[in-house]
C-alpha cells in the first residue's frame, strides 16, 4: 500500500480538502492508498474551516470530523509521496533532508480568511490537479515521442482501436511531415500515446490511446494537455478531432479541456458503424 500525505501550513483548509478529494478519486477507481493530510504549523485538534467544509460539500464530501495534525518525523520517512501546496512548503521539507523526488507541489494559494467563492475555486483547482499526483505515484512521464517509438505506438493503437488503429507507417509519415506524437512512459514502457498533424495553423488529432491497465489515472488528460501546449507554441489557430458519438467518457474529457462540438460526420466509424462528433479547440 502506498502512502500519500497532503501538506499545507495549518491543516485546516487546503490539505484536508485535498485529502478528501483524493480519497474520492481513488475510491472510485479501486486504488489501494493510505491518504493523510498534515500541517507544518498546525494547532493540533483544530477543525477544518467552515468554508472548507462547505466547499467540499459540492463533491458529496464531509470535513466536519477533520482535526488538524502536525506532520511527524516518522510520517516523513514512511510516506511514498508528500504533496505540498506551495513551493515554500517543499523548501521547508528539503531543508530538513527530504529528497526532492519524494515531493510534489500543487501550487495552491492559501484561501484562509477568504470568502466561500474563493474556497470553492481552491477546491476545484486542487481537484483538477490530482491526476498529476496519480501519474507521479506510478512514475508516469509525458514527453515528446521519438520517431524510433513509432512501432510501439502502433501496437498500443492496435490494442485500443483494432481496425481503426494508426499503423507504424502512418505514425512515421505524420511525424516526418511535421506532426508530433506525445507518449506516456511508465519507466521504459510506453503506456499511452496521442498525435497530431499540423498544416499551416490547422492541427488535427489522431487517436488517443491508453493501455487498459493505465486508464482512469489521468494519462489521457495529461497527454492531451501536453499536445495542446505544444500546438499552441507552434502557432496553431485551432486543433480538431473526431470521437465516437457513444464515447461519453472521451467526450466529457474533451469538453473539460475546452473542446466544443462543431458538427457530426454521419457513419464515420466502422465496426460498429457510428457517427462521429467533430470537436474543436480554438487557441
Coordinates of C-alpha atoms in Angstrom, one line a residue:
X1 CA 0.0 0.0 0.0
X2 CA 1.3 3.4 -1.0
X3 CA 1.0 6.3 1.5
X4 CA 0.3 9.9 0.3
X5 CA 0.4 12.9 2.6
X6 CA -1.0 16.3 1.6
X7 CA 0.7 19.1 3.4
X8 CA -0.1 22.8 4.0
X9 CA 0.5 25.2 6.8
X10 CA -2.3 24.9 9.3
X11 CA -4.1 21.7 8.0
X12 CA -7.5 23.3 8.2
X13 CA -8.1 24.4 4.6
X14 CA -6.1 23.2 1.6
X15 CA -4.6 19.9 2.7
X16 CA -7.8 18.5 4.2
X17 CA -9.7 19.4 1.1
X18 CA -7.0 17.7 -1.0
X19 CA -7.1 14.6 1.3
X20 CA -10.9 14.0 0.9
X21 CA -10.9 14.9 -2.8
X22 CA -8.1 12.5 -3.5
X23 CA -9.8 9.7 -1.4
X24 CA -12.9 10.2 -3.6
X25 CA -10.9 10.0 -6.8
X26 CA -9.1 6.7 -5.8
X27 CA -12.1 5.1 -4.2
X28 CA -14.0 5.3 -7.4
X29 CA -11.1 3.7 -9.3
X30 CA -10.2 0.9 -6.8
X31 CA -6.7 2.0 -5.9
X32 CA -5.3 1.0 -2.5
X33 CA -3.6 4.0 -0.9
X34 CA -3.4 5.4 2.6
X35 CA -4.2 9.1 2.3
X36 CA -3.5 11.6 5.1
X37 CA -3.2 15.4 5.5
X38 CA -0.9 17.3 7.8
X39 CA 0.3 20.8 8.6
X40 CA 3.8 22.2 9.0
X41 CA 2.5 24.7 11.7
X42 CA -0.8 23.1 12.7
X43 CA -2.5 23.6 16.0
X44 CA -3.4 20.1 17.0
X45 CA -7.1 19.4 17.1
X46 CA -8.4 22.4 15.2
X47 CA -11.4 21.7 12.9
X48 CA -11.4 22.5 9.3
X49 CA -12.6 26.0 8.5
X50 CA -16.3 26.2 7.8
X51 CA -15.7 27.4 4.2
X52 CA -13.5 24.3 3.5
X53 CA -16.3 22.2 4.9
X54 CA -18.9 23.9 2.7
X55 CA -16.6 23.9 -0.4
X56 CA -16.2 20.1 -0.5
X57 CA -19.9 19.5 0.2
X58 CA -20.4 20.2 -3.5
X59 CA -18.4 17.0 -4.2
X60 CA -20.5 15.0 -1.7
X61 CA -17.7 15.0 0.9
X62 CA -17.7 15.7 4.6
X63 CA -14.9 17.5 6.5
X64 CA -16.8 18.1 9.8
X65 CA -14.9 15.4 11.7
X66 CA -11.4 16.6 10.5
X67 CA -8.9 17.7 13.1
X68 CA -5.6 19.4 12.3
X69 CA -2.4 17.5 13.0
X70 CA 1.3 18.3 12.7
X71 CA 3.5 16.4 10.2
X72 CA 5.6 13.9 12.2
X73 CA 9.1 12.7 11.5
X74 CA 8.1 9.0 11.2
X75 CA 5.4 10.0 8.6
X76 CA 8.1 11.8 6.6
X77 CA 10.1 8.6 6.5
X78 CA 7.2 6.2 5.7
X79 CA 5.3 8.3 3.1
X80 CA 5.7 7.4 -0.6
X81 CA 4.7 10.9 -1.7
X82 CA 4.5 14.2 0.1
X83 CA 2.2 16.6 -1.8
X84 CA 2.8 20.2 -0.8
X85 CA 0.5 23.1 -1.5
X86 CA 3.3 25.6 -2.3
X87 CA 7.0 25.7 -3.2
X88 CA 7.7 27.2 0.2
X89 CA 6.3 24.0 1.9
X90 CA 8.6 22.0 -0.4
X91 CA 11.6 24.2 0.5
X92 CA 11.0 23.6 4.2
X93 CA 10.9 19.8 3.7
X94 CA 14.0 19.7 1.5
X95 CA 15.8 21.9 4.1
X96 CA 15.4 19.1 6.7
X97 CA 16.7 16.4 4.3
X98 CA 13.6 15.2 2.4
X99 CA 14.5 14.1 -1.1
X100 CA 13.0 16.3 -3.9
X101 CA 12.0 13.1 -5.7
X102 CA 9.6 12.3 -2.9
X103 CA 7.8 15.7 -3.1
X104 CA 5.1 17.0 -5.5
X105 CA 3.8 20.6 -5.5
X106 CA 0.2 21.6 -6.4
X107 CA 0.8 25.3 -6.4
X108 CA -2.3 26.3 -4.4
X109 CA -2.6 29.7 -2.7
X110 CA -4.0 29.8 0.8
X111 CA -7.7 30.7 0.9
X112 CA -7.7 31.3 4.7
X113 CA -9.9 34.3 5.7
X114 CA -11.3 34.5 2.1
X115 CA -15.0 34.0 1.2
X116 CA -16.7 30.8 0.2
X117 CA -16.3 31.5 -3.5
X118 CA -12.5 31.5 -3.2
X119 CA -12.6 28.2 -1.3
X120 CA -14.8 26.7 -4.0
X121 CA -12.3 27.8 -6.6
X122 CA -9.5 26.4 -4.5
X123 CA -11.2 23.0 -4.2
X124 CA -11.8 23.0 -8.0
X125 CA -8.1 23.8 -8.7
X126 CA -7.0 21.1 -6.2
X127 CA -9.4 18.5 -7.8
X128 CA -8.1 19.3 -11.3
X129 CA -4.5 18.9 -10.2
X130 CA -4.9 15.5 -8.6
X131 CA -4.5 13.5 -11.8
X132 CA -0.8 14.6 -11.9
X133 CA -0.4 13.1 -8.4
X134 CA -1.6 9.7 -9.8
X135 CA 1.0 9.9 -12.6
X136 CA 3.8 10.7 -10.1
X137 CA 2.8 7.8 -7.9
X138 CA 3.1 5.5 -10.8
X139 CA 6.2 7.2 -12.2
X140 CA 4.5 8.0 -15.5
X141 CA 6.2 10.7 -17.6
X142 CA 4.7 12.5 -20.5
X143 CA 7.1 13.5 -23.2
X144 CA 7.5 14.1 -27.0
X145 CA 7.8 10.7 -28.6
X146 CA 10.8 9.9 -30.8
X147 CA 10.4 8.5 -34.2
X148 CA 12.0 5.3 -33.1
X149 CA 9.0 4.5 -30.9
X150 CA 6.5 4.6 -33.8
X151 CA 6.2 0.8 -33.9
X152 CA 5.4 0.6 -30.1
X153 CA 2.8 3.4 -30.5
X154 CA 1.2 1.5 -33.4
X155 CA 0.9 -1.6 -31.1
X156 CA -0.8 0.4 -28.4
X157 CA -3.2 1.8 -31.1
X158 CA -3.9 -1.8 -32.2
X159 CA -4.8 -2.9 -28.7
X160 CA -7.1 0.1 -28.2
X161 CA -8.7 0.5 -31.6
X162 CA -8.1 -2.7 -33.6
X163 CA -9.1 -1.9 -37.2
X164 CA -9.2 1.9 -36.6
X165 CA -5.6 1.9 -35.3
X166 CA -3.0 4.0 -37.0
X167 CA -0.2 1.9 -38.4
X168 CA 3.6 2.4 -37.8
X169 CA 3.8 3.8 -41.4
X170 CA 1.0 6.3 -40.8
X171 CA 2.6 7.5 -37.5
X172 CA 6.0 7.8 -39.1
X173 CA 4.7 9.7 -42.0
X174 CA 2.8 12.1 -39.7
X175 CA 6.0 12.9 -37.7
X176 CA 8.1 13.2 -40.9
X177 CA 5.6 15.7 -42.3
X178 CA 6.0 18.0 -39.3
X179 CA 3.4 16.5 -37.0
X180 CA 4.1 15.3 -33.5
X181 CA 3.3 12.5 -31.1
X182 CA 3.4 12.6 -27.3
X183 CA 3.7 9.4 -25.3
X184 CA 3.3 8.4 -21.6
X185 CA 6.0 6.2 -20.2
X186 CA 6.0 4.0 -17.1
X187 CA 9.7 3.7 -16.7
X188 CA 10.7 2.4 -20.1
X189 CA 7.3 1.1 -21.0
X190 CA 5.1 3.2 -23.3
X191 CA 1.5 3.1 -21.9
X192 CA -0.3 5.8 -23.9
X193 CA 0.1 7.9 -27.0
X194 CA -1.6 10.8 -28.8
X195 CA -0.6 12.5 -32.1
X196 CA -1.5 15.4 -34.3
X197 CA -0.6 16.6 -37.8
X198 CA -0.3 20.3 -38.4
X199 CA -0.8 22.1 -41.7
X200 CA 0.0 25.8 -41.5
X201 CA -2.1 26.9 -38.5
X202 CA -4.5 24.0 -38.6
X203 CA -4.0 20.9 -36.4
X204 CA -5.8 17.5 -36.5
X205 CA -5.6 14.9 -33.7
X206 CA -5.4 11.2 -34.5
X207 CA -6.4 8.6 -32.0
X208 CA -5.6 8.9 -28.3
X209 CA -4.7 5.5 -26.9
X210 CA -4.0 4.4 -23.4
X211 CA -3.4 0.8 -22.3
X212 CA -6.4 -0.6 -20.4
X213 CA -4.4 -1.1 -17.1
X214 CA -3.3 2.5 -17.1
X215 CA -6.7 4.1 -17.8
X216 CA -8.7 6.3 -15.3
X217 CA -5.4 7.6 -13.9
X218 CA -5.4 10.9 -15.8
X219 CA -3.0 9.7 -18.5
X220 CA -5.2 10.7 -21.4
X221 CA -5.8 14.2 -19.9
X222 CA -2.1 14.9 -19.4
X223 CA -1.3 13.6 -22.9
X224 CA -3.9 16.0 -24.3
X225 CA -2.6 18.9 -22.2
X226 CA 1.0 18.3 -23.4
X227 CA -0.2 18.1 -27.1
X228 CA -2.3 21.3 -26.8
X229 CA 0.6 23.2 -25.2
X230 CA 2.9 22.0 -28.0
X231 CA 0.5 23.1 -30.7
X232 CA -0.1 26.5 -29.1
X233 CA 3.7 27.0 -29.0
X234 CA 3.8 26.1 -32.8
X235 CA 1.2 28.8 -33.7
X236 CA -1.8 26.5 -34.3
X237 CA -5.0 28.5 -34.6
X238 CA -7.2 25.5 -33.7
X239 CA -7.0 21.7 -33.2
X240 CA -9.8 19.4 -34.1
X241 CA -10.6 15.7 -33.6
X242 CA -13.4 13.1 -34.2
X243 CA -14.8 11.0 -31.4
X244 CA -17.5 8.2 -31.5
X245 CA -20.9 9.6 -30.6
X246 CA -21.2 6.9 -27.9
X247 CA -17.8 7.5 -26.2
X248 CA -19.2 9.7 -23.5
X249 CA -16.1 9.4 -21.3
X250 CA -13.9 10.8 -24.0
X251 CA -16.4 13.5 -24.9
X252 CA -16.6 14.6 -21.3
X253 CA -12.7 14.8 -21.2
X254 CA -12.6 16.9 -24.4
X255 CA -15.3 19.3 -23.1
X256 CA -13.4 19.7 -19.9
X257 CA -10.3 20.6 -21.8
X258 CA -12.2 23.3 -23.8
X259 CA -13.2 21.5 -27.0
X260 CA -16.6 22.4 -28.5
X261 CA -18.9 20.4 -30.7
X262 CA -18.7 21.7 -34.3
X263 CA -20.5 19.1 -36.3
X264 CA -21.3 15.5 -37.0
X265 CA -19.8 13.1 -39.5
X266 CA -22.5 10.5 -40.4
X267 CA -21.5 6.8 -40.3
X268 CA -17.8 7.9 -39.9
X269 CA -16.8 4.8 -37.9
X270 CA -17.0 1.1 -38.8
X271 CA -17.2 -2.0 -36.5
X272 CA -19.7 -0.9 -35.3
X273 CA -20.9 1.8 -37.7
X274 CA -21.5 5.0 -35.8
X275 CA -21.5 8.8 -36.2
X276 CA -18.5 10.9 -35.2
X277 CA -18.7 14.2 -33.3
X278 CA -16.3 16.8 -34.6
X279 CA -14.8 18.7 -31.7
X280 CA -12.5 21.7 -31.9
X281 CA -10.3 23.7 -29.5
X282 CA -9.5 27.2 -30.5
X283 CA -6.3 28.9 -29.3

